[in-house]
Short mmCIF file of C-alpha atoms in Angstrom, two decimals:
data_model
loop_
_atom_site.label_atom_id
_atom_site.label_comp_id
_atom_site.label_asym_id
_atom_site.label_seq_id
_atom_site.Cartn_x
_atom_site.Cartn_y
_atom_site.Cartn_z
CA MET H 28 104.18 -27.83 4.50
CA SER H 29 105.07 -31.48 3.97
CA GLU H 30 102.53 -34.19 4.83
CA SER H 31 104.64 -35.68 7.64
CA LYS H 32 105.12 -32.23 9.22
CA GLN H 33 101.36 -31.59 9.01
CA GLN H 34 100.69 -34.94 10.67
CA SER H 35 103.12 -34.23 13.50
CA ASN H 36 101.59 -30.78 13.98
CA GLY H 37 98.14 -32.34 14.16
CA LEU H 38 99.41 -34.88 16.69
CA ILE H 39 100.89 -32.14 18.87
CA TRP H 40 97.61 -30.22 18.87
CA ALA H 41 95.62 -33.37 19.58
CA VAL H 42 97.82 -34.06 22.63
CA VAL H 43 97.45 -30.44 23.79
CA PHE H 44 93.65 -30.62 23.50
CA ILE H 45 93.46 -33.99 25.27
CA ILE H 46 95.60 -32.71 28.16
CA GLY H 47 93.43 -29.58 28.32
CA ALA H 48 90.22 -31.65 28.37
CA ILE H 49 91.58 -33.89 31.17
CA MET H 50 92.55 -30.82 33.21
CA LEU H 51 89.10 -29.35 32.65
CA VAL H 52 87.28 -32.50 33.72
CA TRP H 53 89.52 -32.79 36.79
CA SER H 54 88.92 -29.18 37.68
CA MET H 55 85.14 -29.46 37.18
CA SER H 56 84.97 -32.51 39.42
CA THR H 57 86.82 -30.83 42.27
CA SER H 58 85.48 -27.28 42.13
CA ARG H 59 82.83 -25.00 40.66
CA THR H 60 84.88 -24.57 37.50
CA GLY H 61 83.13 -22.70 34.71
CA GLN H 62 80.10 -21.84 36.82
CA VAL H 63 78.72 -18.40 37.64
CA TRP H 64 76.66 -18.04 40.81
CA VAL H 65 74.35 -15.14 41.54
CA THR H 66 72.43 -13.67 44.44
CA ALA H 67 68.93 -12.30 43.96
CA GLU H 68 67.60 -8.93 45.06
CA GLN H 69 63.86 -8.24 45.14
CA HIS H 70 62.50 -4.84 44.16
CA ALA H 71 58.88 -3.83 44.80
CA PHE H 72 57.04 -0.53 44.41
CA VAL H 73 53.61 0.48 45.64
CA GLN H 74 51.48 3.38 44.43
CA ASN H 75 50.51 5.79 47.19
CA ALA H 76 47.44 8.04 47.44
CA ASP H 77 49.16 10.83 45.43
CA GLY H 78 49.71 8.47 42.56
CA ASP H 79 53.48 8.36 43.14
CA TRP H 80 55.38 5.09 43.35
CA ALA H 81 57.37 4.30 46.48
CA LYS H 82 59.70 1.43 47.32
CA THR H 83 58.13 -1.21 49.52
CA ASP H 84 59.01 -4.54 51.11
CA ALA H 85 59.03 -7.20 48.40
CA ALA H 86 57.46 -9.80 50.72
CA SER H 87 54.34 -7.68 51.19
CA ALA H 88 53.94 -6.75 47.49
CA THR H 89 50.56 -7.52 45.93
CA SER H 90 49.62 -8.14 42.29
CA ASN H 91 48.77 -4.42 41.90
CA ASP H 92 52.32 -3.42 42.83
CA ILE H 93 55.30 -3.43 40.50
CA ALA H 94 57.93 -6.01 41.41
CA TRP H 95 60.96 -7.60 39.84
CA THR H 96 64.11 -9.48 40.76
CA SER H 97 67.64 -8.47 39.81
CA TYR H 98 70.72 -10.68 40.10
CA SER H 99 74.35 -9.91 40.93
CA SER H 100 77.28 -12.23 40.27
CA VAL H 101 79.11 -13.60 43.32
CA PRO H 102 82.91 -13.85 42.93
CA ASP H 103 84.09 -17.43 43.51
CA ASN H 104 86.21 -16.46 46.54
CA GLU H 105 83.13 -14.96 48.22
CA LEU H 106 80.85 -17.92 47.49
CA THR H 107 80.35 -20.15 50.53
CA ASP H 108 78.69 -23.55 50.97
CA GLU H 109 76.19 -21.92 53.36
CA MET H 110 75.08 -19.52 50.64
CA ILE H 111 74.46 -22.44 48.29
CA SER H 112 72.72 -24.70 50.80
CA SER H 113 70.49 -21.86 52.08
CA GLY H 114 69.50 -20.98 48.52
CA ASP H 115 70.86 -17.42 48.85
CA ALA H 116 73.09 -18.08 45.86
CA LYS H 117 72.09 -20.02 42.78
CA MET H 118 73.80 -20.93 39.57
CA SER H 119 72.98 -18.65 36.64
CA TRP H 120 72.71 -20.59 33.40
CA SER H 121 72.80 -17.51 31.17
CA ARG H 122 75.97 -16.18 32.83
CA THR H 123 77.57 -19.64 32.92
CA ILE H 124 76.96 -20.04 29.17
CA GLY H 125 78.34 -16.51 28.75
CA LEU H 126 81.48 -17.42 30.68
CA TRP H 127 82.08 -20.47 28.50
CA LEU H 128 81.47 -18.47 25.35
CA SER H 129 83.94 -15.81 26.55
CA ALA H 130 86.55 -18.49 27.13
CA ILE H 131 85.90 -20.14 23.77
CA PHE H 132 86.06 -16.80 21.95
CA THR H 133 89.31 -15.94 23.74
CA LEU H 134 90.81 -19.25 22.60
CA PHE H 135 89.45 -18.72 19.06
CA ILE H 136 91.23 -15.36 18.81
CA LEU H 137 94.43 -16.72 20.38
CA SER H 138 94.40 -19.56 17.82
CA PHE H 139 95.58 -17.00 15.25
CA LEU H 140 99.04 -17.30 16.80
CA VAL H 141 99.42 -20.68 15.11
CA GLY H 142 98.03 -19.37 11.82
CA ASP H 143 94.83 -18.18 10.16
CA ASN H 144 92.02 -20.68 10.73
CA PRO H 145 88.19 -20.94 10.56
CA ALA H 146 87.79 -20.50 14.34
CA TYR H 147 89.63 -17.17 14.23
CA LYS H 148 87.69 -16.03 11.17
CA PHE H 149 84.41 -16.92 12.89
CA ALA H 150 85.37 -14.92 16.00
CA GLU H 151 86.55 -12.03 13.82
CA ALA H 152 83.20 -11.93 11.97
CA MET H 153 81.41 -11.93 15.32
CA VAL H 154 83.46 -9.07 16.73
CA VAL H 155 82.80 -6.95 13.62
CA GLY H 156 79.04 -7.56 13.72
CA THR H 157 78.49 -7.20 17.46
CA SER H 158 80.79 -4.17 17.84
CA ALA H 159 79.06 -2.32 14.98
CA GLY H 160 75.65 -3.13 16.46
CA TYR H 161 76.78 -2.18 19.97
CA VAL H 162 78.15 1.20 18.87
CA MET H 163 74.93 1.90 17.01
CA VAL H 164 72.80 1.01 20.04
CA ILE H 165 74.86 3.40 22.20
CA GLY H 166 74.50 6.19 19.65
CA LEU H 167 70.77 5.66 19.29
CA TRP H 168 69.95 5.42 23.02
CA ASP H 169 72.41 8.06 24.26
CA VAL H 170 72.21 10.67 21.52
CA PHE H 171 69.50 10.05 18.94
CA VAL H 172 66.60 9.42 21.34
CA PRO H 173 67.24 12.20 23.90
CA ASN H 174 68.80 14.84 21.62
CA LEU H 175 66.78 14.46 18.43
CA LEU H 176 63.55 12.54 19.12
CA GLY H 177 63.35 14.18 22.56
CA LYS H 178 63.50 17.63 20.94
CA LEU H 179 61.05 16.88 18.13
CA PHE H 180 58.56 14.72 20.06
CA PRO H 181 59.19 15.58 23.73
CA VAL H 182 55.90 14.33 25.20
CA MET H 183 56.05 11.02 23.32
CA VAL H 184 59.68 10.38 24.33
CA GLN H 185 58.95 11.36 27.94
CA ASN H 186 56.05 8.91 28.13
CA TRP H 187 58.03 6.20 26.43
CA ALA H 188 61.63 5.99 27.61
CA LEU H 189 62.78 9.18 29.34
CA PRO H 190 60.30 10.04 32.11
CA GLY H 191 62.84 12.35 33.75
CA MET H 192 63.08 14.53 30.64
CA ASP H 193 61.69 18.07 30.73
CA ALA H 194 58.96 18.20 28.07
CA SER H 195 57.63 21.62 29.06
CA VAL H 196 59.82 23.36 26.44
CA GLY H 197 57.70 21.80 23.70
CA THR H 198 58.72 20.79 20.21
CA GLN H 199 61.91 22.46 18.99
CA LEU H 200 61.35 22.68 15.25
CA LEU H 201 64.94 23.80 14.62
CA TYR H 202 65.97 20.17 15.19
CA ILE H 203 64.32 19.23 11.90
CA ILE H 204 67.57 20.45 10.30
CA PRO H 205 69.83 17.71 11.75
CA ALA H 206 67.08 15.17 10.97
CA ILE H 207 67.10 16.29 7.32
CA LEU H 208 70.93 16.26 7.30
CA ILE H 209 70.86 12.61 8.51
CA VAL H 210 68.52 11.67 5.66
CA MET H 211 70.84 13.47 3.24
CA LEU H 212 73.83 11.60 4.69
CA LEU H 213 72.10 8.26 4.23
CA MET H 214 71.51 9.12 0.56
CA GLN H 215 75.09 7.94 0.06
CA LEU H 216 73.78 4.38 0.23
CA MET H 217 71.53 5.09 -2.78
CA PRO H 218 72.74 4.29 -6.29
CA ALA H 219 72.07 7.90 -7.46
CA GLY H 220 72.00 11.28 -5.71
CA GLY H 221 74.90 10.46 -3.45
CA TRP H 222 76.31 13.98 -3.96
CA ILE H 223 73.61 15.34 -1.65
CA SER H 224 75.49 13.76 1.27
CA ARG H 225 78.17 16.43 0.77
CA TRP H 226 75.98 18.90 2.65
CA PRO H 227 76.03 17.04 5.99
CA ILE H 228 79.68 16.10 5.41
CA ALA H 229 80.47 19.80 4.89
CA PHE H 230 78.67 20.53 8.17
CA PHE H 231 80.83 17.89 9.88
CA ILE H 232 84.01 19.34 8.41
CA GLY H 233 83.08 22.92 9.31
CA ILE H 234 82.14 22.08 12.90
CA THR H 235 85.25 19.92 13.34
CA ALA H 236 87.47 22.70 11.97
CA GLY H 237 85.96 25.36 14.26
CA TYR H 238 85.85 23.10 17.30
CA ARG H 239 89.32 21.61 16.89
CA MET H 240 90.93 24.95 16.16
CA ILE H 241 89.84 26.45 19.46
CA GLY H 242 90.33 23.18 21.35
CA TYR H 243 93.87 22.61 20.14
CA VAL H 244 94.93 26.22 20.68
CA GLU H 245 93.58 26.18 24.25
CA ALA H 246 94.45 22.65 25.40
CA ASP H 247 97.61 21.93 23.44
CA LEU H 248 99.34 24.99 22.05
CA VAL H 249 98.87 27.56 24.83
CA ALA H 250 98.80 25.02 27.67
CA GLN H 251 101.98 23.28 26.50
CA ILE H 252 103.86 26.53 25.93
CA LYS H 253 102.76 27.70 29.38
CA ALA H 254 103.94 24.42 30.93
CA ALA H 255 107.29 24.71 29.13
CA ILE H 256 108.07 28.09 30.68
CA ILE H 257 109.69 26.99 33.94
CA PRO H 258 112.46 28.41 36.18
CA LEU H 259 115.88 27.05 35.22
CA TYR H 260 117.29 27.64 38.72
CA GLU H 261 115.53 25.46 41.29
CA THR H 262 115.80 25.61 45.06
CA GLY H 263 114.68 23.15 47.71
CA ALA H 264 112.19 23.78 50.53
CA ASP H 265 114.99 25.22 52.70
CA GLY H 266 116.08 27.62 49.96
CA THR H 267 119.32 25.79 49.02
CA PHE H 268 120.32 25.13 45.44
CA ALA H 269 118.67 21.92 44.10
CA ILE H 270 121.12 20.55 41.55
CA TRP H 271 118.98 17.65 40.26
CA ASP H 272 115.84 19.74 39.82
CA THR H 273 117.85 22.46 38.09
CA MET H 274 119.47 19.93 35.77
CA ASN H 275 116.10 18.36 34.94
CA ALA H 276 114.58 21.78 34.23
CA CYS H 277 117.49 22.64 31.91
CA ILE H 278 117.26 19.29 30.08
CA LEU H 279 113.49 19.69 29.74
CA THR H 280 113.84 23.15 28.22
CA ILE H 281 116.73 22.27 25.90
CA ALA H 282 114.99 19.06 24.79
CA THR H 283 111.70 20.83 24.05
CA LEU H 284 113.38 23.62 22.08
CA SER H 285 115.68 21.30 20.15
CA ALA H 286 112.85 18.91 19.25
CA MET H 287 110.80 21.88 18.04
CA VAL H 288 113.75 23.09 15.93
CA TYR H 289 113.74 19.67 14.23
CA PHE H 290 110.10 20.28 13.17
CA PHE H 291 110.94 23.77 11.84
CA PHE H 292 111.64 23.34 8.14
CA SER H 293 111.67 27.01 7.07
CA ILE H 294 115.40 27.17 7.83
CA GLU H 295 117.83 24.68 6.34
CA HIS H 296 119.14 22.28 8.99
CA LYS H 297 122.79 23.30 8.71
CA GLY H 298 125.42 24.53 11.20
CA PHE H 299 124.03 25.40 14.65
CA VAL H 300 120.43 24.78 13.57
CA GLY H 301 121.42 21.41 12.12
CA LYS H 302 123.21 20.38 15.31
CA THR H 303 120.26 21.52 17.44
CA ALA H 304 117.84 19.60 15.19
CA ARG H 305 120.03 16.51 15.55
CA LEU H 306 119.89 16.84 19.34
CA GLY H 307 116.12 17.20 18.94
CA ILE H 308 115.99 13.91 17.00
CA TRP H 309 117.80 12.17 19.86
CA PHE H 310 115.23 13.38 22.36
CA LEU H 311 112.43 12.39 19.97
CA MET H 312 113.96 8.92 19.67
CA ILE H 313 113.94 8.61 23.48
CA THR H 314 110.25 9.65 23.40
CA PHE H 315 109.45 7.03 20.75
CA GLY H 316 111.37 4.37 22.67
CA ALA H 317 109.46 5.20 25.87
CA SER H 318 106.13 5.19 24.00
CA PHE H 319 107.02 1.83 22.46
CA GLY H 320 107.93 0.36 25.84
CA TYR H 321 104.69 1.61 27.36
CA THR H 322 102.61 0.29 24.46
CA VAL H 323 104.17 -3.16 24.68
CA MET H 324 103.68 -3.23 28.45
CA GLY H 325 100.03 -2.19 28.00
CA ARG H 326 99.43 -5.04 25.58
CA ILE H 327 101.22 -7.51 27.86
CA ALA H 328 99.01 -6.33 30.74
CA LEU H 329 95.96 -7.05 28.55
CA LEU H 330 97.34 -10.49 27.72
CA ALA H 331 97.91 -11.17 31.41
CA GLN H 332 94.28 -10.19 32.06
CA ARG H 333 93.04 -12.64 29.44
CA LEU H 334 95.21 -15.44 30.87
CA GLU H 335 93.96 -14.53 34.34
CA PHE H 336 90.41 -14.84 33.00
CA LEU H 337 91.09 -18.23 31.41
CA PHE H 338 92.96 -19.77 34.34
CA GLY H 339 91.13 -17.91 37.13
CA ASP H 340 87.55 -16.97 36.27
CA TRP H 341 86.98 -19.91 33.94
CA LEU H 342 89.16 -22.82 35.06
CA HIS H 343 89.63 -21.73 38.71
CA LEU H 344 93.24 -22.91 38.57
CA ILE H 345 94.71 -19.73 40.05
CA MET E 15 74.76 23.61 -6.00
CA LYS E 16 77.00 20.58 -5.68
CA ARG E 17 80.04 22.56 -4.49
CA PHE E 18 78.93 26.05 -3.51
CA VAL E 19 76.27 25.13 -0.89
CA PRO E 20 78.50 22.61 0.99
CA LEU E 21 81.33 25.17 0.96
CA VAL E 22 79.06 27.80 2.53
CA ILE E 23 77.74 25.25 5.08
CA ALA E 24 81.28 24.33 6.18
CA ILE E 25 82.42 27.96 6.47
CA VAL E 26 79.28 29.13 8.33
CA ALA E 27 79.27 26.12 10.70
CA GLY E 28 82.95 26.58 11.49
CA PHE E 29 82.70 30.32 12.08
CA VAL E 30 79.60 29.89 14.28
CA LEU E 31 81.68 27.71 16.59
CA LEU E 32 84.59 30.16 16.49
CA ILE E 33 82.36 33.15 17.24
CA ALA E 34 80.64 31.25 20.06
CA ASN E 35 83.95 31.25 21.93
CA PHE E 36 84.36 35.02 21.81
CA ILE E 37 80.84 36.47 21.98
CA PRO E 38 78.78 35.51 25.05
CA TYR E 39 75.50 36.10 23.14
CA ALA E 40 76.49 33.45 20.59
CA GLU E 41 77.51 30.86 23.20
CA GLY E 42 74.20 29.01 22.74
CA TRP E 43 74.76 28.77 18.97
CA GLY E 44 77.97 26.86 19.56
CA LEU E 45 76.25 24.45 21.94
CA THR E 46 73.41 23.87 19.47
CA ALA E 47 75.89 23.32 16.63
CA GLN E 48 77.77 20.77 18.75
CA GLU E 49 74.52 18.99 19.62
CA TRP E 50 73.64 18.80 15.92
CA PHE E 51 77.13 17.48 15.27
CA ASN E 52 76.59 14.67 17.79
CA ILE E 53 73.21 13.83 16.23
CA LEU E 54 74.80 13.75 12.79
CA ALA E 55 77.59 11.55 14.13
CA VAL E 56 74.91 8.97 15.00
CA GLY E 57 73.65 9.32 11.43
CA ALA E 58 77.20 8.63 10.25
CA MET E 59 77.28 5.51 12.47
CA VAL E 60 74.05 4.32 10.85
CA LEU E 61 75.60 5.02 7.45
CA GLY E 62 78.67 3.00 8.44
CA GLY E 63 76.50 0.15 9.69
CA GLY E 64 74.40 0.28 6.52
CA ASN E 65 77.52 0.19 4.39
CA LEU E 66 78.89 -2.77 6.34
CA ILE E 67 75.67 -4.72 5.88
CA LYS E 68 75.44 -3.76 2.19
CA LEU E 69 78.94 -5.14 1.55
CA GLN E 70 78.32 -8.30 3.58
CA LEU E 71 75.01 -8.96 1.78
CA MET E 72 76.72 -8.49 -1.59
CA LYS E 73 79.34 -11.03 -0.49
CA ILE E 74 76.62 -13.49 0.54
CA SER E 75 74.53 -13.06 -2.62
CA SER E 76 77.54 -13.56 -4.90
CA LYS E 77 78.67 -16.56 -2.79
CA LYS E 78 82.21 -15.16 -2.60
CA ALA E 79 84.85 -17.09 -0.63
CA GLY E 80 84.11 -16.70 3.08
CA TRP E 81 80.44 -15.71 2.59
CA GLY E 82 79.54 -17.77 5.65
CA TYR E 83 81.56 -15.40 7.84
CA ALA E 84 79.73 -12.47 6.23
CA ALA E 85 76.46 -14.11 7.29
CA VAL E 86 77.78 -14.39 10.86
CA THR E 87 78.59 -10.65 10.81
CA VAL E 88 75.09 -9.75 9.54
CA VAL E 89 73.34 -11.97 12.12
CA CYS E 90 75.47 -10.60 15.00
CA PHE E 91 74.91 -7.02 13.86
CA PHE E 92 71.11 -7.30 13.75
CA ALA E 93 70.99 -9.40 16.94
CA ALA E 94 72.95 -6.72 18.85
CA ILE E 95 70.71 -3.93 17.54
CA PHE E 96 67.50 -5.89 18.21
CA ILE E 97 68.52 -6.84 21.76
CA GLY E 98 69.96 -3.41 22.57
CA MET E 99 67.15 -1.32 21.15
CA GLY E 100 64.53 -3.69 22.57
CA LYS E 101 66.13 -3.35 26.04
CA PHE E 102 65.72 -7.09 26.62
CA GLY E 103 66.17 -8.03 30.26
CA VAL E 104 66.23 -4.37 31.36
CA HIS E 105 64.17 -3.48 34.43
CA PRO E 106 62.55 -0.05 34.85
CA ASN E 107 64.48 2.78 36.47
CA GLU E 108 63.79 2.67 40.24
CA LEU E 109 62.79 6.36 40.13
CA TYR E 110 60.10 5.59 37.54
CA PRO E 111 59.03 1.97 38.12
CA ASN E 112 55.79 2.41 36.13
CA TYR E 113 57.74 3.25 32.94
CA ALA E 114 58.79 -0.11 31.49
CA TRP E 115 61.32 1.44 29.06
CA SER E 116 62.99 3.78 31.55
CA GLY E 117 65.86 1.43 32.54
CA TYR E 118 69.46 1.63 31.41
CA TYR E 119 70.16 -0.53 28.35
CA LEU E 120 73.48 -1.81 29.78
CA GLU E 121 72.07 -2.76 33.20
CA GLU E 122 73.74 -5.85 34.75
CA GLY E 123 71.93 -8.96 33.59
CA SER E 124 70.33 -7.35 30.53
CA GLY E 125 70.71 -8.73 27.00
CA MET E 126 73.00 -5.94 25.83
CA TRP E 127 75.11 -6.29 28.97
CA TRP E 128 75.44 -10.02 28.24
CA ILE E 129 76.60 -9.32 24.67
CA TYR E 130 79.08 -6.69 25.86
CA GLN E 131 80.43 -8.75 28.75
CA HIS E 132 80.62 -12.15 27.08
CA MET E 133 81.29 -11.32 23.45
CA ILE E 134 82.67 -7.82 22.87
CA VAL E 135 85.03 -7.66 25.89
CA PRO E 136 86.75 -11.05 25.41
CA LEU E 137 86.96 -10.73 21.64
CA THR E 138 88.32 -7.18 21.48
CA SER E 139 90.64 -7.39 24.48
CA THR E 140 92.16 -10.66 23.23
CA MET E 141 92.70 -9.09 19.81
CA PHE E 142 94.56 -6.16 21.41
CA ALA E 143 96.44 -8.52 23.72
CA MET E 144 97.67 -10.50 20.73
CA LEU E 145 99.35 -7.38 19.43
CA ALA E 146 101.88 -7.86 22.25
CA PHE E 147 103.30 -10.84 20.36
CA TYR E 148 103.36 -9.07 17.01
CA VAL E 149 104.83 -5.81 18.33
CA ALA E 150 107.48 -7.74 20.25
CA THR E 151 108.48 -9.99 17.33
CA ALA E 152 108.44 -7.09 14.86
CA ALA E 153 110.64 -5.09 17.24
CA PHE E 154 113.02 -8.03 17.64
CA ARG E 155 113.42 -8.20 13.86
CA ALA E 156 113.51 -4.45 13.17
CA PHE E 157 115.43 -3.01 16.13
CA ARG E 158 119.12 -2.85 15.30
CA ALA E 159 121.55 -0.47 16.97
CA LYS E 160 122.85 0.79 13.62
CA ASN E 161 123.35 4.45 14.60
CA THR E 162 122.96 6.81 17.56
CA GLU E 163 119.22 7.40 16.97
CA ALA E 164 118.40 3.69 16.70
CA THR E 165 120.53 2.92 19.76
CA LEU E 166 118.75 5.59 21.83
CA LEU E 167 115.36 4.17 20.82
CA LEU E 168 116.42 0.61 21.56
CA VAL E 169 118.01 1.39 24.93
CA THR E 170 115.07 3.56 26.08
CA ALA E 171 112.53 0.93 25.06
CA GLY E 172 114.52 -1.74 26.91
CA ILE E 173 114.80 0.35 30.08
CA VAL E 174 111.08 1.25 30.08
CA LEU E 175 110.07 -2.36 29.38
CA LEU E 176 112.17 -3.68 32.26
CA GLY E 177 111.46 -0.70 34.49
CA ARG E 178 107.73 -1.36 34.36
CA THR E 179 108.20 -4.89 35.68
CA TYR E 180 109.68 -6.36 38.84
CA ALA E 181 112.81 -7.19 36.82
CA GLY E 182 113.71 -3.50 36.95
CA VAL E 183 114.18 -3.77 40.72
CA TRP E 184 115.35 -7.39 40.93
CA LEU E 185 118.28 -6.96 38.52
CA PHE E 186 119.93 -4.41 40.80
CA GLU E 187 119.01 -5.90 44.16
CA GLY E 188 121.84 -6.51 46.61
CA TRP E 189 124.82 -5.14 44.72
CA LEU E 190 124.05 -1.56 43.73
CA PRO E 191 125.31 1.01 46.28
CA ASP E 192 122.72 3.42 47.66
CA TRP E 193 124.17 6.46 45.93
CA LEU E 194 123.67 4.74 42.55
CA LEU E 195 120.09 3.67 43.19
CA TRP E 196 118.89 6.21 40.64
CA LEU E 197 120.35 3.85 38.00
CA ARG E 198 117.78 1.19 38.83
CA PHE E 199 115.53 0.70 35.77
CA ASP E 200 112.34 1.58 37.65
CA ASN E 201 113.88 4.91 38.75
CA LEU E 202 115.32 5.55 35.30
CA THR E 203 111.90 4.88 33.76
CA VAL E 204 110.34 7.53 35.97
CA TRP E 205 113.06 10.01 34.97
CA ILE E 206 112.71 9.17 31.26
CA MET E 207 108.94 9.64 31.42
CA ASP E 208 109.19 12.89 33.43
CA VAL E 209 111.97 14.64 31.54
CA PRO E 210 112.99 13.62 27.97
CA ASN E 211 109.63 11.98 27.19
CA THR E 212 107.72 15.04 28.43
CA ALA E 213 109.90 17.30 26.31
CA GLY E 214 109.53 15.16 23.16
CA THR E 215 105.78 14.76 23.62
CA ARG E 216 105.45 18.50 24.26
CA ALA E 217 107.26 19.35 21.02
CA ILE E 218 105.12 16.88 19.07
CA THR E 219 101.91 18.18 20.69
CA ILE E 220 102.78 21.79 19.87
CA GLY E 221 103.56 20.74 16.28
CA ILE E 222 100.25 18.90 15.97
CA ALA E 223 98.33 21.85 17.43
CA LEU E 224 99.94 24.23 14.92
CA GLY E 225 99.13 21.79 12.11
CA VAL E 226 95.48 21.48 13.20
CA VAL E 227 95.11 25.27 13.46
CA ALA E 228 96.59 25.75 9.98
CA THR E 229 94.39 23.03 8.43
CA SER E 230 91.27 24.37 10.19
CA LEU E 231 92.00 27.88 8.94
CA ARG E 232 92.42 26.59 5.39
CA ILE E 233 88.99 24.93 5.60
CA LEU E 234 87.27 27.90 7.23
CA LEU E 235 88.67 30.31 4.65
CA GLY E 236 87.66 28.00 1.81
CA VAL E 237 91.26 27.38 0.66
CA ASP E 238 91.10 23.63 1.33
CA ARG E 239 88.13 22.16 -0.56
CA SER E 240 89.31 18.56 -0.88
CA TYR E 241 86.27 17.31 1.10
CA LEU E 242 84.01 18.45 -1.77
CA GLY E 243 85.37 15.78 -4.10
CA GLN E 244 86.29 16.09 -7.77
CA ASP E 245 83.04 16.64 -9.71
#
């Protein structure tokens, strides 16, 4: 890119940012732009004579009781001046900072549209790190703790994080096997002995093969064939011939069969079979076109949501 | 040892799940095997996370180009795990208020909720939203009505795109006679989705199911051993 073009590009972006900053300042001075307000809810629990904990009025809670406060965000259109002046609603700094970060990250990602840049790379690195950590947290809390630790150390897990868990079954020693398989899987990170991870991988493959085979036969193969067997002569509620329904049923059947003929490669696609396969391709092309249209519309809907967030939730312009 | 044991494990594990579907006595085996599978899947996630961090740390230690971004990834990864596993900002479950760790880790207002709501959601959804631009521009460059197949794809995509918006109604407003209303793009979209799209998807689904069954059988019978590697 020539130097003069770079300079003009820089000038354009500077103007865009200045206009944006002016709009932001104007919006902040006239409304609660970029602020998140919350309402508080008190929770208090008192121990009764049986040793059980029961909910009680937060105002009457003593230091021996358990009490905490939880907060819920108030949508801007529901926030009134009375709520603010009475102290029922208050501004949440953590959520306000979160809102600004969300907006900044959205802009960082969108900046890729004008080319790769450090802001985009920074946001990309963040999404990789946080997503990987998030997925791991879900796996550990939802599966590892209840299904493995809970089976090997039931009393400890019950006392620690899952009080509702049934610990009367006792330790299930059989669950040492998946624990050992996990250790074997992690051996892949070691410089030597990585081959041992083939054992858990083989377990994965075997289970997936067995599970998928039954699942696909039941949910896809049999169910789809069953759904494809439909009457080709349709009648309305009053028993008269329904031309449109009949035509649709015929097209549906012909299209399914012809598209399946296209996928059947044991016979050469010549003559009648060739013509049927060609008809099948046409129906497949319509399917791909429809899928494409739906995908694009889905992405555009997501984009509209992000713009709605920027101009609505953040800037309060819409 | 390196090939025989994994082969036996795969075959036994697969057949246990198959048998569990046909013999009521073995139903519990299948459930246990699936539970082990889920536990192992978490192990695989940890392996993936470990691998990610290993690569990022190697990038940082060798000061490769962009090592600063690798550091950001590492910090975000450990911060998410620390905050999520530590249940920061999570209150106890109301049913068990005396158990400090009994609350849900994604409770509104908690640390993990904050990360999810203010970092993961905007970053990932904006990334997916941006694909709208790239899919649309790629389609504009690639879609050419060169033959019948390409024309069908192009026309269907156009109808569905317009039919899913208000334009599908607006374009035909006022001038289309009632008996031709079925030609309106929104109505055509419904017909395309209900009839030809259903048929095409059905054929593809049946094909995929047959492919999965064949591949699964090859693994269960020990014919396909590609997952065992070369040595």
